[in-house]
PDB file of C-alpha atoms in Angstrom:
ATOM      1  CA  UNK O   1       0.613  16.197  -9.427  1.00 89.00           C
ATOM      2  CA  UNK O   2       2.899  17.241  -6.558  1.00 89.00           C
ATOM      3  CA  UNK O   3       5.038  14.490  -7.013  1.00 87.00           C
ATOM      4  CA  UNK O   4       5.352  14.869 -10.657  1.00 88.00           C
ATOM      5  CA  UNK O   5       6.601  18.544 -10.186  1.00 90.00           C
ATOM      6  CA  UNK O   6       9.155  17.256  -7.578  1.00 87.00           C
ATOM      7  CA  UNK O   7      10.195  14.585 -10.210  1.00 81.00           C
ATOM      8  CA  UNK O   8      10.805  17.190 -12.611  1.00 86.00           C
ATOM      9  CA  UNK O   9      12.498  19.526 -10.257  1.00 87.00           C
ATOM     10  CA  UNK O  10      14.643  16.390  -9.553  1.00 83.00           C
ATOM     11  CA  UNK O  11      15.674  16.106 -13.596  1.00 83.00           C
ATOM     12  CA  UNK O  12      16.474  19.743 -13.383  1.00 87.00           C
ATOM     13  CA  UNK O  13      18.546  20.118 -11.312  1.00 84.00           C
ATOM     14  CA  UNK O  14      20.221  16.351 -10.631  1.00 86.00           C
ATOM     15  CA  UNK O  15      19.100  14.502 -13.936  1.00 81.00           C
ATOM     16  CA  UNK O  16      21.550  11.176 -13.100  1.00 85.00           C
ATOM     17  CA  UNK O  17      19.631  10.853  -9.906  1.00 83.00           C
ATOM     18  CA  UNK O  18      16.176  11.321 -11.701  1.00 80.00           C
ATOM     19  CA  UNK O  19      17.150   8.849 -14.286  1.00 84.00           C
ATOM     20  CA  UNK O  20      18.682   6.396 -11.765  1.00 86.00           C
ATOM     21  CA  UNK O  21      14.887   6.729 -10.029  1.00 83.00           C
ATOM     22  CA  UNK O  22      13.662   6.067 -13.037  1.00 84.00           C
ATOM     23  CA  UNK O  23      15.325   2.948 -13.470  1.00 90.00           C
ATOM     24  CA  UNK O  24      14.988   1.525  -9.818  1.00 92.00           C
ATOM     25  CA  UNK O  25      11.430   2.510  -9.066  1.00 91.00           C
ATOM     26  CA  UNK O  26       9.743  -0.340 -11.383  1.00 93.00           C
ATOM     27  CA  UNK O  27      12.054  -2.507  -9.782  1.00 95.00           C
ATOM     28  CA  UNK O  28      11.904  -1.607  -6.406  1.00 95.00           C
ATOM     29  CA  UNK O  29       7.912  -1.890  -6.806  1.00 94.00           C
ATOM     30  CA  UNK O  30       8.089  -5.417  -7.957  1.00 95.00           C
ATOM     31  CA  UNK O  31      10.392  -6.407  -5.176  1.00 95.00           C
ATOM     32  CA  UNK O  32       8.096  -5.084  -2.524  1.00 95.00           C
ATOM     33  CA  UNK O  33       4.816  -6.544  -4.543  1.00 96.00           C
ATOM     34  CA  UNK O  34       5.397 -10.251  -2.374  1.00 95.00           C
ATOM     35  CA  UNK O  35       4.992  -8.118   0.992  1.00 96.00           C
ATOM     36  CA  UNK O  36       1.961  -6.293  -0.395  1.00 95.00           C
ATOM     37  CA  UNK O  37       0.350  -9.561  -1.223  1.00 96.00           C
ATOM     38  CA  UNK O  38       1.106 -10.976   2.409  1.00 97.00           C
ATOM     39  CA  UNK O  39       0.518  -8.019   3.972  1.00 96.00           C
ATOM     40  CA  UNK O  40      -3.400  -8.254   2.201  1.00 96.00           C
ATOM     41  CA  UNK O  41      -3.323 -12.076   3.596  1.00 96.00           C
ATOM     42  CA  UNK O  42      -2.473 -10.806   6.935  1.00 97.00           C
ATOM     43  CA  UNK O  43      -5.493  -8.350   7.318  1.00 97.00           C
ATOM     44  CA  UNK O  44      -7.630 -10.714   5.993  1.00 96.00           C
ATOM     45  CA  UNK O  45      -7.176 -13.303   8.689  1.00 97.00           C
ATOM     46  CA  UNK O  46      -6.970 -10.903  11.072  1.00 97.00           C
ATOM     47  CA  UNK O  47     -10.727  -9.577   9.932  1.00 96.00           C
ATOM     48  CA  UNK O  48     -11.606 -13.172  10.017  1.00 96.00           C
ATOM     49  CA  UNK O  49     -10.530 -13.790  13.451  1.00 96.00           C
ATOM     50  CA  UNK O  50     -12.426 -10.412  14.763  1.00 95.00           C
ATOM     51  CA  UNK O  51     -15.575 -11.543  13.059  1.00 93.00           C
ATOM     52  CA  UNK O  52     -15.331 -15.042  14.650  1.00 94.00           C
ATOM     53  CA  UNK O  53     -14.522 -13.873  18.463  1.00 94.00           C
ATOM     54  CA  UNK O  54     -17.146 -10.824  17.864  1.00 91.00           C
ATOM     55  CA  UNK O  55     -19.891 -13.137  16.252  1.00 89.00           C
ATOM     56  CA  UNK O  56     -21.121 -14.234  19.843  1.00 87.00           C
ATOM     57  CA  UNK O  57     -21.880 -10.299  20.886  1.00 86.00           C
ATOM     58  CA  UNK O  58     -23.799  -9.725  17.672  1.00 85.00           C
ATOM     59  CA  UNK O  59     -25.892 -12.841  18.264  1.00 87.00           C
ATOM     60  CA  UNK O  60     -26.741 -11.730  21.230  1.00 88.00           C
ATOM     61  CA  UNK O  61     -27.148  -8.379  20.728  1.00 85.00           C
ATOM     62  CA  UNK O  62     -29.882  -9.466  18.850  1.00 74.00           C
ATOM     63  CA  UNK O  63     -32.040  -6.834  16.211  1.00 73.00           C
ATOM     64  CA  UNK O  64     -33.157  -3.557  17.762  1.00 69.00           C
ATOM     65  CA  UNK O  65     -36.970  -3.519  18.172  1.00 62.00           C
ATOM     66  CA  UNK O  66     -38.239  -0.614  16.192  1.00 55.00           C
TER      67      UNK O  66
END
């Protein structure tokens, strides 16, 4: 909502650079979409290699008796 207001502050009182934001945000967003995606790839592997070296520890650790 915050944003929004800003936005419409922006039109206001510079409406060329509001509609220039307009225009280049959709754009911008599908340029940066490729680093997203890696940037998901990355954490995953990363979660996989932390469950792999931690596996050990949580075999051993065993089940609490209870």
């Amino acid at each position: 909502m915050l944003t929004f207001v800003l936005w419409l502050l922006l039109l206001v009182f510079c409406w060329p650079l509001a509609l220039l934001a307009l225009v280049l945000y959709p754009l911008v967003w599908l340029l940066l979409l490729p680093f997203r995606l890696l940037g998901l790839a990355v954490e995953g592997v990363f979660e996989l290699l932390r469950g792999i070296i931690l596996l050990p520890a949580r075999v051993l650790r065993g089940r609490p008796a209870g």
